[in-house]
Amino acid sequence: MSRTDNGQFDFVVVSNRLPVDRVVADDGTETWKTSPGGLVTALEPVMRSADGAWVGWAGKPDLDLEPFDNDGITLVPVRLSEGEVERYYEGFSNDTLWPLYHDVIAPPRYHREWWETYVRVNARFADVAASVSTHGATVWIQDYHLQLVPRMLRAARPDVTIGFFNHIPFPPYGIYSQLPWRTQIIDGLLGADVIGFQRAGDARNFLRAVRRLVGYQTTATGVRIPAEGERRERTVVAKAYPISIDTASFEELARRPEIQERARQIRRDLGDPRTVMLGVDRLDYTKGIGHRLKAFGELLSDGAISTEDAVLVQVASPSRERVETYRALRDEIELTVGRINGDFGSISRQAINYLHHGYPREEMVALYLAADIMLVTALRDGMNLVAKEYVAARYDEDGVLVLSEFAGAADELRSALLVNPHDIDGLKATILRAMAMPAAERRRRMRALRRRVRENDVQQWSSTFLRELSESRRSSDQG
Ligand code: G6P
């Protein structure tokens, strides 16, 4: 992979967000801070090892920024106006597509002006991607914000190889078909050479939507797009490539003595309870934080556990705070935390330590080491990289992962304690089981989990995807 002198690159990643957000302090000083979410966690190490460009939005409206280097990665900012942030990002991406693709846990809102802005902004991302790509470059587009970019880019630049990866679930047809622009989105995606999904079930849902909406023939792993006019027949690969993390770097942090000391300090600060439970999520209604709090609160009120036995640390990092559903969720979660702490806390001990912040990776790893039980109770989640991070950090082969079967990670992490978070009694019983689990069983399960996250780390994920992308292009060129 390489770059040319005129600012073009052989390898280009395109995502809504850049890996860093512009932050302006009260006194006007400007800095950059790591962006939230799993997409950035996964792609950063991939970009570091490729001399490519990353096209995306810098996280604030109306910023005019030239391409720049950040920590060894070339970033190419795309400008969004205030109104575009409202209609394309907060509106269509996060108040239409996000709830629709996550099983309509919250009601999706359909607004034609949001869609029109989505189309316009997707065209802008496609233009910028086209302008920074060399002839024959590989362009890898990420996530639900940019589903029209593959087709737009192919129209402008038939020479480039186009990959698309969907980081969130792809919903069953009965849900997807609500979308007024369902056919345009399918057409947009089919501009890619390879479309990647988190789970095999997501790829199947997509292939069914293709059959129903555009009538193309599908195979188990792809779509045959018939010849039309000048255009030859071509095949689009559509299958699962479960994403992962930079496993070795989490383990390396966990082995550092200062991080282990920090983990011990955290336990001391919590009052040395027998069991520390941990939840780490963006504050999002898909994460099942309320279900987790309900189960924990009921265990306390039943008398099955006490704050001497167990405390819960809940890190809920701020997210999409201008979208009403997210504001309402924050109020609801904070009310519940306040109630549980009011009922069961004492001067010396809180039942729940609730932290509405993001933390640097070092602190997260210390928390993972301090936690006897990790609770991942998402109602629907593309993958959930926090589950994999916990496992990667536990080089001591201890700790219990309680994992929702509705998180993509459940397909791979079969040795976790799998739960249905809607079943509060089941969740309570699983938490008690995790608390009582003998050390030998903890070790056996954690070993099996660790084998999996070592085998499929993020380098493995990206190299598999990119290899299949270049093979698919070669075979369609020969076709
Ligand atoms: C999820 C999405 C990402 C997104 C991240 C953070 O992981 O798949 O595309 O970047 O959440 O959300 P935000 O809206 O802050 O970018």
Short mmCIF file of C-alpha atoms and ligand atoms in Angstrom, two decimals:
data_model
loop_
_atom_site.label_atom_id
_atom_site.label_comp_id
_atom_site.label_asym_id
_atom_site.label_seq_id
_atom_site.Cartn_x
_atom_site.Cartn_y
_atom_site.Cartn_z
CA MET A 1 0.00 0.00 0.00
CA SER A 2 1.29 3.47 -0.70
CA ARG A 3 0.46 7.09 -1.43
CA THR A 4 1.28 9.39 -4.35
CA ASP A 5 2.61 12.94 -4.16
CA ASN A 6 -0.70 14.44 -5.28
CA GLY A 7 -2.56 13.28 -2.18
CA GLN A 8 -3.97 10.06 -3.61
CA PHE A 9 -3.83 6.69 -1.90
CA ASP A 10 -4.01 3.03 -2.93
CA PHE A 11 -6.02 2.21 0.17
CA VAL A 12 -8.84 4.40 1.48
CA VAL A 13 -11.17 3.83 4.41
CA VAL A 14 -14.40 5.83 4.49
CA SER A 15 -16.51 6.09 7.65
CA ASN A 16 -18.89 8.64 9.10
CA ARG A 17 -16.48 9.50 11.90
CA LEU A 18 -12.76 9.98 11.80
CA PRO A 19 -10.91 8.15 14.58
CA VAL A 20 -10.50 11.49 16.37
CA ASP A 21 -13.06 14.17 17.20
CA ARG A 22 -12.32 17.88 17.30
CA VAL A 23 -12.84 19.19 20.85
CA VAL A 24 -13.05 22.90 21.62
CA ALA A 25 -12.57 23.84 25.30
CA ASP A 26 -14.35 26.76 27.00
CA ASP A 27 -11.27 28.94 26.57
CA GLY A 28 -11.26 28.23 22.82
CA THR A 29 -8.29 25.84 22.74
CA GLU A 30 -8.75 23.01 20.29
CA THR A 31 -7.59 19.43 20.71
CA TRP A 32 -8.36 15.99 19.27
CA LYS A 33 -9.82 13.14 21.23
CA THR A 34 -10.40 9.47 20.30
CA SER A 35 -13.91 8.94 18.91
CA PRO A 36 -16.38 6.65 20.68
CA GLY A 37 -17.51 3.24 19.57
CA GLY A 38 -16.41 -0.11 18.26
CA LEU A 39 -15.77 0.91 14.66
CA VAL A 40 -12.84 3.14 15.56
CA THR A 41 -11.48 0.62 18.08
CA ALA A 42 -11.37 -2.00 15.34
CA LEU A 43 -10.13 0.03 12.41
CA GLU A 44 -7.40 2.10 14.02
CA PRO A 45 -4.84 -0.70 14.21
CA VAL A 46 -5.70 -1.71 10.63
CA MET A 47 -5.02 1.80 9.37
CA ARG A 48 -1.82 2.10 11.32
CA SER A 49 -0.32 -0.82 9.45
CA ALA A 50 -1.45 0.41 5.98
CA ASP A 51 -0.21 3.66 4.50
CA GLY A 52 -3.71 4.70 3.52
CA ALA A 53 -6.12 7.57 4.01
CA TRP A 54 -9.14 7.72 6.30
CA VAL A 55 -12.04 9.83 5.03
CA GLY A 56 -14.63 10.96 7.60
CA TRP A 57 -16.28 13.69 9.63
CA ALA A 58 -14.38 15.41 12.46
CA GLY A 59 -17.36 15.32 14.84
CA LYS A 60 -18.31 19.04 14.80
CA PRO A 61 -20.40 20.94 12.25
CA ASP A 62 -19.03 23.51 9.82
CA LEU A 63 -15.34 22.66 10.17
CA ASP A 64 -13.18 23.40 7.14
CA LEU A 65 -10.09 21.28 7.59
CA GLU A 66 -7.37 20.24 5.19
CA PRO A 67 -6.18 16.62 5.23
CA PHE A 68 -3.71 16.09 8.08
CA ASP A 69 -1.67 13.38 9.77
CA ASN A 70 -2.65 12.17 13.20
CA ASP A 71 -0.47 9.65 14.93
CA GLY A 72 0.73 8.13 11.67
CA ILE A 73 -2.65 8.03 9.87
CA THR A 74 -3.65 10.47 7.09
CA LEU A 75 -7.08 11.86 7.87
CA VAL A 76 -9.24 13.50 5.21
CA PRO A 77 -12.06 15.48 6.83
CA VAL A 78 -15.50 15.78 5.22
CA ARG A 79 -17.39 18.95 6.12
CA LEU A 80 -20.97 18.69 7.41
CA SER A 81 -23.15 21.73 8.06
CA GLU A 82 -25.22 22.07 11.23
CA GLY A 83 -28.38 21.10 9.33
CA GLU A 84 -26.67 18.09 7.77
CA VAL A 85 -25.54 16.88 11.17
CA GLU A 86 -29.16 17.14 12.31
CA ARG A 87 -30.78 15.45 9.32
CA TYR A 88 -28.14 13.00 8.05
CA TYR A 89 -26.37 11.99 11.32
CA GLU A 90 -28.79 12.53 14.19
CA GLY A 91 -31.88 12.07 12.02
CA PHE A 92 -31.62 9.48 9.27
CA SER A 93 -28.59 7.56 10.60
CA ASN A 94 -29.42 7.52 14.30
CA ASP A 95 -33.17 8.01 14.53
CA THR A 96 -34.22 6.03 11.42
CA LEU A 97 -31.62 3.40 10.50
CA TRP A 98 -30.17 2.70 13.96
CA PRO A 99 -33.49 1.76 15.64
CA LEU A 100 -34.76 0.01 12.47
CA TYR A 101 -31.62 -2.15 12.20
CA HIS A 102 -31.72 -2.92 15.95
CA ASP A 103 -35.07 -4.73 15.98
CA VAL A 104 -37.10 -1.49 16.39
CA ILE A 105 -36.27 -1.48 20.14
CA ALA A 106 -37.04 2.24 19.81
CA PRO A 107 -39.45 3.44 17.11
CA PRO A 108 -37.68 4.52 13.91
CA ARG A 109 -38.76 7.88 12.53
CA TYR A 110 -39.20 8.36 8.80
CA HIS A 111 -38.74 11.87 7.44
CA ARG A 112 -38.31 12.66 3.77
CA GLU A 113 -36.03 15.66 4.46
CA TRP A 114 -33.72 13.41 6.48
CA TRP A 115 -33.52 10.98 3.58
CA GLU A 116 -32.80 13.76 1.08
CA THR A 117 -29.92 14.98 3.23
CA TYR A 118 -28.66 11.41 3.64
CA VAL A 119 -28.47 11.09 -0.15
CA ARG A 120 -26.67 14.43 -0.48
CA VAL A 121 -24.14 13.69 2.25
CA ASN A 122 -23.47 10.19 0.89
CA ALA A 123 -22.71 11.81 -2.48
CA ARG A 124 -20.20 14.12 -0.77
CA PHE A 125 -18.41 11.21 0.92
CA ALA A 126 -18.31 9.40 -2.46
CA ASP A 127 -16.79 12.51 -4.13
CA VAL A 128 -14.10 12.89 -1.48
CA ALA A 129 -13.30 9.16 -1.60
CA ALA A 130 -13.03 9.35 -5.42
CA SER A 131 -10.70 12.35 -5.22
CA VAL A 132 -8.19 10.70 -2.86
CA SER A 133 -8.11 7.29 -4.58
CA THR A 134 -5.42 6.34 -7.09
CA HIS A 135 -6.36 4.46 -10.27
CA GLY A 136 -7.30 0.91 -9.22
CA ALA A 137 -7.29 1.77 -5.49
CA THR A 138 -9.11 -0.27 -2.85
CA VAL A 139 -11.79 1.69 -1.00
CA TRP A 140 -13.36 0.25 2.13
CA ILE A 141 -16.61 1.92 3.19
CA GLN A 142 -17.91 1.46 6.73
CA ASP A 143 -21.32 1.24 8.31
CA TYR A 144 -24.96 2.27 8.00
CA HIS A 145 -24.33 6.00 7.58
CA LEU A 146 -22.85 5.44 4.12
CA GLN A 147 -24.87 2.71 2.43
CA LEU A 148 -25.33 4.67 -0.79
CA VAL A 149 -21.62 5.38 -1.24
CA PRO A 150 -20.71 2.04 -2.91
CA ARG A 151 -22.99 2.65 -5.91
CA MET A 152 -22.13 6.36 -6.15
CA LEU A 153 -18.42 5.63 -6.05
CA ARG A 154 -18.67 2.83 -8.62
CA ALA A 155 -20.50 5.18 -11.01
CA ALA A 156 -17.75 7.81 -10.68
CA ARG A 157 -14.79 5.43 -10.48
CA PRO A 158 -15.39 2.03 -12.07
CA ASP A 159 -11.63 1.34 -11.75
CA VAL A 160 -11.62 1.09 -7.93
CA THR A 161 -12.34 -2.03 -5.87
CA ILE A 162 -15.07 -1.35 -3.33
CA GLY A 163 -15.66 -3.09 0.00
CA PHE A 164 -18.45 -2.31 2.43
CA PHE A 165 -18.71 -3.47 6.04
CA ASN A 166 -21.88 -3.16 8.09
CA HIS A 167 -20.92 -2.89 11.77
CA ILE A 168 -24.49 -3.19 13.04
CA PRO A 169 -27.09 -5.94 12.49
CA PHE A 170 -28.98 -6.21 9.21
CA PRO A 171 -32.64 -6.71 10.18
CA PRO A 172 -35.04 -9.45 9.07
CA TYR A 173 -37.08 -8.55 6.00
CA GLY A 174 -40.31 -8.09 7.98
CA ILE A 175 -38.64 -5.20 9.80
CA TYR A 176 -36.41 -3.90 7.01
CA SER A 177 -39.36 -3.60 4.65
CA GLN A 178 -40.79 -0.75 6.76
CA LEU A 179 -38.15 1.55 5.32
CA PRO A 180 -39.67 3.79 2.64
CA TRP A 181 -36.27 3.86 0.84
CA ARG A 182 -35.58 0.13 1.21
CA THR A 183 -34.85 -0.45 -2.50
CA GLN A 184 -32.51 2.53 -2.86
CA ILE A 185 -30.43 1.30 0.08
CA ILE A 186 -30.13 -2.20 -1.40
CA ASP A 187 -29.13 -0.70 -4.76
CA GLY A 188 -26.59 1.51 -3.02
CA LEU A 189 -24.95 -1.42 -1.23
CA LEU A 190 -24.84 -3.56 -4.36
CA GLY A 191 -22.34 -1.09 -5.83
CA ALA A 192 -19.71 -2.86 -3.69
CA ASP A 193 -17.66 -5.91 -4.73
CA VAL A 194 -17.83 -7.42 -1.21
CA ILE A 195 -20.39 -6.61 1.49
CA GLY A 196 -19.40 -7.80 4.96
CA PHE A 197 -21.71 -8.45 7.90
CA GLN A 198 -21.08 -9.38 11.53
CA ARG A 199 -23.17 -12.57 11.68
CA ALA A 200 -24.21 -15.18 9.13
CA GLY A 201 -27.84 -14.31 9.99
CA ASP A 202 -27.28 -10.67 8.98
CA ALA A 203 -25.95 -11.76 5.57
CA ARG A 204 -28.98 -14.04 5.12
CA ASN A 205 -31.35 -11.18 5.98
CA PHE A 206 -29.62 -8.99 3.41
CA LEU A 207 -29.76 -11.66 0.68
CA ARG A 208 -33.47 -12.15 1.31
CA ALA A 209 -34.08 -8.41 1.02
CA VAL A 210 -32.19 -8.46 -2.31
CA ARG A 211 -34.41 -11.27 -3.64
CA ARG A 212 -37.59 -9.61 -2.48
CA LEU A 213 -36.82 -6.08 -3.56
CA VAL A 214 -34.70 -6.29 -6.69
CA GLY A 215 -35.28 -9.91 -7.69
CA TYR A 216 -31.63 -10.79 -8.34
CA GLN A 217 -30.52 -14.38 -8.00
CA THR A 218 -28.58 -15.07 -4.81
CA THR A 219 -26.30 -17.88 -3.65
CA ALA A 220 -25.34 -18.73 -0.05
CA THR A 221 -22.64 -16.04 -0.15
CA GLY A 222 -23.49 -13.61 -2.89
CA VAL A 223 -25.65 -11.88 -5.45
CA ARG A 224 -25.51 -12.27 -9.22
CA ILE A 225 -26.20 -8.95 -10.89
CA PRO A 226 -27.30 -9.59 -14.47
CA ALA A 227 -25.72 -7.88 -17.48
CA GLU A 228 -27.45 -4.73 -18.62
CA GLY A 229 -26.58 -2.65 -21.71
CA GLU A 230 -22.80 -2.14 -21.71
CA ARG A 231 -22.49 -3.61 -18.23
CA ARG A 232 -21.33 -7.21 -17.86
CA GLU A 233 -22.78 -9.63 -15.34
CA ARG A 234 -20.99 -9.37 -12.00
CA THR A 235 -21.09 -11.07 -8.63
CA VAL A 236 -21.23 -9.30 -5.29
CA VAL A 237 -19.97 -11.31 -2.32
CA ALA A 238 -22.18 -10.90 0.78
CA LYS A 239 -21.19 -12.85 3.88
CA ALA A 240 -20.17 -12.71 7.52
CA TYR A 241 -16.75 -11.50 8.65
CA PRO A 242 -17.02 -11.17 12.44
CA ILE A 243 -15.04 -8.15 13.56
CA SER A 244 -12.58 -8.25 16.44
CA ILE A 245 -10.06 -6.27 18.47
CA ASP A 246 -6.31 -5.85 18.70
CA THR A 247 -6.11 -8.73 21.17
CA ALA A 248 -2.36 -8.59 21.81
CA SER A 249 -2.43 -4.90 22.74
CA PHE A 250 -5.12 -5.49 25.41
CA GLU A 251 -3.17 -8.36 26.85
CA GLU A 252 0.02 -6.31 26.83
CA LEU A 253 -1.69 -3.54 28.82
CA ALA A 254 -3.15 -6.04 31.27
CA ARG A 255 0.31 -7.43 32.00
CA ARG A 256 1.72 -4.04 33.01
CA PRO A 257 2.39 -3.84 36.75
CA GLU A 258 1.03 -0.28 37.03
CA ILE A 259 -2.28 -1.32 35.48
CA GLN A 260 -2.53 -4.30 37.81
CA GLU A 261 -1.87 -1.98 40.73
CA ARG A 262 -4.62 0.31 39.44
CA ALA A 263 -6.99 -2.71 39.31
CA ARG A 264 -6.21 -3.50 42.96
CA GLN A 265 -6.75 0.14 43.85
CA ILE A 266 -10.16 0.11 42.15
CA ARG A 267 -11.22 -2.88 44.26
CA ARG A 268 -10.01 -1.18 47.41
CA ASP A 269 -11.86 2.01 46.50
CA LEU A 270 -15.01 -0.05 46.02
CA GLY A 271 -14.64 -1.33 49.59
CA ASP A 272 -13.20 -4.75 48.73
CA PRO A 273 -16.51 -6.52 48.05
CA ARG A 274 -16.46 -10.24 47.33
CA THR A 275 -17.69 -9.71 43.76
CA VAL A 276 -17.18 -6.77 41.44
CA MET A 277 -19.52 -6.73 38.45
CA LEU A 278 -18.91 -4.48 35.49
CA GLY A 279 -20.95 -3.06 32.62
CA VAL A 280 -19.30 -0.92 29.91
CA ASP A 281 -21.44 0.58 27.19
CA ARG A 282 -22.20 3.65 25.18
CA LEU A 283 -25.36 4.98 26.78
CA ASP A 284 -27.61 3.42 24.14
CA TYR A 285 -31.04 1.77 24.38
CA THR A 286 -29.75 -1.25 22.46
CA LYS A 287 -27.34 -2.17 25.26
CA GLY A 288 -29.90 -3.47 27.75
CA ILE A 289 -28.52 -1.35 30.63
CA GLY A 290 -32.00 -1.01 32.13
CA HIS A 291 -32.53 -4.81 32.07
CA ARG A 292 -29.17 -5.29 33.79
CA LEU A 293 -30.04 -2.74 36.50
CA LYS A 294 -33.42 -4.35 37.00
CA ALA A 295 -31.88 -7.79 37.56
CA PHE A 296 -29.23 -6.39 39.91
CA GLY A 297 -31.77 -4.31 41.85
CA GLU A 298 -34.10 -7.29 42.26
CA LEU A 299 -31.26 -9.50 43.53
CA LEU A 300 -30.62 -6.88 46.21
CA SER A 301 -34.28 -6.48 47.12
CA ASP A 302 -34.84 -10.27 47.20
CA GLY A 303 -31.95 -10.49 49.65
CA ALA A 304 -30.15 -12.93 47.30
CA ILE A 305 -27.13 -10.61 47.42
CA SER A 306 -26.08 -7.66 49.55
CA THR A 307 -23.74 -4.77 48.92
CA GLU A 308 -21.21 -6.62 51.07
CA ASP A 309 -21.23 -9.41 48.49
CA ALA A 310 -21.41 -7.49 45.27
CA VAL A 311 -21.16 -4.07 43.72
CA LEU A 312 -21.84 -3.07 40.15
CA VAL A 313 -19.67 -0.60 38.26
CA GLN A 314 -21.53 0.78 35.26
CA VAL A 315 -19.54 2.85 32.79
CA ALA A 316 -22.03 4.51 30.43
CA SER A 317 -20.18 6.73 27.99
CA PRO A 318 -22.11 9.71 26.64
CA SER A 319 -23.59 9.15 23.19
CA ARG A 320 -25.77 10.99 20.64
CA GLU A 321 -27.02 13.35 23.30
CA ARG A 322 -28.98 15.56 20.93
CA VAL A 323 -31.27 12.70 19.88
CA GLU A 324 -34.40 12.69 22.07
CA THR A 325 -34.56 8.90 22.59
CA TYR A 326 -31.02 9.02 24.01
CA ARG A 327 -31.88 11.90 26.35
CA ALA A 328 -34.91 10.03 27.64
CA LEU A 329 -32.81 6.90 28.14
CA ARG A 330 -30.24 8.80 30.18
CA ASP A 331 -32.95 10.15 32.48
CA GLU A 332 -34.46 6.72 32.90
CA ILE A 333 -31.13 4.99 33.68
CA GLU A 334 -30.02 7.70 36.11
CA LEU A 335 -33.37 7.58 37.91
CA THR A 336 -33.03 3.81 38.30
CA VAL A 337 -29.43 4.04 39.55
CA GLY A 338 -30.47 6.73 42.04
CA ARG A 339 -33.34 4.57 43.32
CA ILE A 340 -31.22 1.46 43.77
CA ASN A 341 -28.45 3.40 45.52
CA GLY A 342 -31.00 5.18 47.67
CA ASP A 343 -32.60 1.91 48.72
CA PHE A 344 -29.51 -0.25 49.20
CA GLY A 345 -26.47 2.00 49.55
CA SER A 346 -24.88 3.14 52.80
CA ILE A 347 -22.53 5.97 53.72
CA SER A 348 -19.57 3.71 53.13
CA ARG A 349 -20.84 1.74 50.14
CA GLN A 350 -22.84 2.35 46.98
CA ALA A 351 -24.62 -0.53 45.28
CA ILE A 352 -23.91 0.88 41.84
CA ASN A 353 -20.98 3.05 40.80
CA TYR A 354 -22.36 4.85 37.80
CA LEU A 355 -19.88 6.71 35.62
CA HIS A 356 -21.11 8.82 32.73
CA HIS A 357 -17.72 9.23 31.04
CA GLY A 358 -15.49 7.65 28.47
CA TYR A 359 -12.12 6.42 29.80
CA PRO A 360 -8.70 5.85 28.26
CA ARG A 361 -7.87 2.30 27.34
CA GLU A 362 -5.46 1.87 30.30
CA GLU A 363 -8.26 2.58 32.77
CA MET A 364 -10.63 0.26 30.93
CA VAL A 365 -8.14 -2.58 31.14
CA ALA A 366 -7.68 -1.95 34.88
CA LEU A 367 -11.48 -2.15 35.26
CA TYR A 368 -11.58 -5.41 33.29
CA LEU A 369 -8.92 -6.86 35.60
CA ALA A 370 -10.81 -5.65 38.66
CA ALA A 371 -14.12 -7.20 37.55
CA ASP A 372 -15.03 -10.74 38.57
CA ILE A 373 -18.06 -10.67 36.30
CA MET A 374 -18.55 -8.76 33.06
CA LEU A 375 -22.20 -8.14 32.16
CA VAL A 376 -22.95 -7.68 28.45
CA THR A 377 -26.73 -7.73 28.21
CA ALA A 378 -27.43 -6.02 24.88
CA LEU A 379 -30.94 -6.39 23.47
CA ARG A 380 -29.37 -6.29 20.01
CA ASP A 381 -25.76 -5.57 19.10
CA GLY A 382 -23.80 -5.99 15.86
CA MET A 383 -20.82 -7.56 17.65
CA ASN A 384 -19.99 -5.96 21.06
CA LEU A 385 -16.26 -5.52 21.25
CA VAL A 386 -16.33 -4.87 25.01
CA ALA A 387 -17.00 -8.60 25.51
CA LYS A 388 -13.88 -9.40 23.48
CA GLU A 389 -11.81 -6.74 25.27
CA TYR A 390 -12.68 -8.25 28.66
CA VAL A 391 -11.57 -11.70 27.48
CA ALA A 392 -8.37 -10.33 25.91
CA ALA A 393 -7.43 -8.55 29.15
CA ARG A 394 -7.92 -11.67 31.32
CA TYR A 395 -4.52 -13.28 30.71
CA ASP A 396 -4.91 -14.63 34.28
CA GLU A 397 -7.66 -16.92 32.89
CA ASP A 398 -10.09 -15.76 35.53
CA GLY A 399 -13.33 -13.77 35.38
CA VAL A 400 -16.79 -14.71 34.08
CA LEU A 401 -18.37 -13.24 30.96
CA VAL A 402 -22.18 -13.05 30.99
CA LEU A 403 -23.13 -12.43 27.36
CA SER A 404 -26.42 -11.71 25.63
CA GLU A 405 -27.32 -14.12 22.87
CA PHE A 406 -28.47 -11.05 20.91
CA ALA A 407 -24.93 -9.70 20.61
CA GLY A 408 -22.97 -10.79 17.52
CA ALA A 409 -20.15 -11.91 19.83
CA ALA A 410 -22.38 -14.76 21.07
CA ASP A 411 -21.78 -16.64 17.79
CA GLU A 412 -18.09 -16.93 18.63
CA LEU A 413 -17.90 -16.71 22.42
CA ARG A 414 -19.85 -19.88 23.11
CA SER A 415 -18.10 -20.54 26.44
CA ALA A 416 -19.54 -17.40 28.01
CA LEU A 417 -22.68 -17.71 30.14
CA LEU A 418 -25.21 -16.87 27.43
CA VAL A 419 -28.39 -15.07 28.50
CA ASN A 420 -31.63 -13.73 27.13
CA PRO A 421 -31.67 -10.26 28.75
CA HIS A 422 -35.46 -9.98 28.38
CA ASP A 423 -35.78 -12.90 30.81
CA ILE A 424 -35.06 -11.06 34.06
CA ASP A 425 -35.37 -14.21 36.20
CA GLY A 426 -32.96 -16.00 33.87
CA LEU A 427 -30.55 -13.08 34.06
CA LYS A 428 -30.71 -13.06 37.87
CA ALA A 429 -30.07 -16.81 38.02
CA THR A 430 -27.11 -16.43 35.64
CA ILE A 431 -25.59 -13.65 37.75
CA LEU A 432 -25.86 -15.88 40.85
CA ARG A 433 -24.34 -18.75 38.91
CA ALA A 434 -21.45 -16.53 37.83
CA MET A 435 -20.90 -15.43 41.45
CA ALA A 436 -20.79 -19.03 42.65
CA MET A 437 -18.78 -20.49 39.76
CA PRO A 438 -15.84 -22.65 40.92
CA ALA A 439 -12.37 -21.45 39.93
CA ALA A 440 -11.75 -24.51 37.74
CA GLU A 441 -14.84 -23.83 35.63
CA ARG A 442 -13.98 -20.15 35.36
CA ARG A 443 -10.55 -21.07 34.05
CA ARG A 444 -11.86 -23.66 31.59
CA ARG A 445 -14.36 -21.22 30.12
CA MET A 446 -11.97 -18.27 30.01
CA ARG A 447 -9.32 -20.38 28.27
CA ALA A 448 -11.77 -21.35 25.54
CA LEU A 449 -12.88 -17.73 25.13
CA ARG A 450 -9.29 -16.52 24.94
CA ARG A 451 -8.42 -19.07 22.27
CA ARG A 452 -11.18 -17.60 20.12
CA VAL A 453 -10.16 -13.94 20.49
CA ARG A 454 -6.54 -14.82 19.84
CA GLU A 455 -7.41 -16.76 16.66
CA ASN A 456 -9.74 -14.10 15.31
CA ASP A 457 -8.18 -10.75 16.15
CA VAL A 458 -8.71 -7.56 14.18
CA GLN A 459 -5.70 -8.14 11.92
CA GLN A 460 -7.17 -11.50 11.00
CA TRP A 461 -10.57 -9.89 10.35
CA SER A 462 -9.25 -7.16 8.08
CA SER A 463 -6.81 -9.35 6.20
CA THR A 464 -9.54 -11.94 5.50
CA PHE A 465 -11.92 -9.25 4.27
CA LEU A 466 -9.32 -7.49 2.13
CA ARG A 467 -8.01 -10.74 0.65
CA GLU A 468 -11.51 -11.76 -0.41
CA LEU A 469 -12.08 -8.26 -1.74
CA SER A 470 -9.05 -8.43 -4.04
CA GLU A 471 -9.96 -12.00 -5.13
CA SER A 472 -13.53 -11.00 -5.93
CA ARG A 473 -12.33 -8.14 -8.07
CA ARG A 474 -9.86 -10.35 -9.92
CA SER A 475 -12.50 -12.94 -10.68
CA SER A 476 -15.02 -10.38 -11.92
CA ASP A 477 -12.35 -8.77 -14.13
CA GLN A 478 -11.70 -12.18 -15.66
CA GLY A 479 -15.43 -12.92 -15.86
C1 G6P B 1 -21.39 2.11 16.72
C2 G6P B 1 -21.46 2.30 15.21
C3 G6P B 1 -20.33 3.21 14.74
C4 G6P B 1 -20.34 4.49 15.54
C5 G6P B 1 -20.26 4.19 17.03
C6 G6P B 1 -20.34 5.46 17.90
O1 G6P B 1 -20.26 1.35 17.05
O2 G6P B 1 -21.42 1.07 14.53
O3 G6P B 1 -20.48 3.50 13.37
O4 G6P B 1 -19.30 5.34 15.16
O5 G6P B 1 -21.35 3.35 17.38
O6 G6P B 1 -21.48 6.20 17.62
P1 G6P B 1 -21.39 7.70 17.12
O7 G6P B 1 -22.79 8.06 16.71
O8 G6P B 1 -20.90 8.48 18.28
O9 G6P B 1 -20.44 7.75 15.96
#
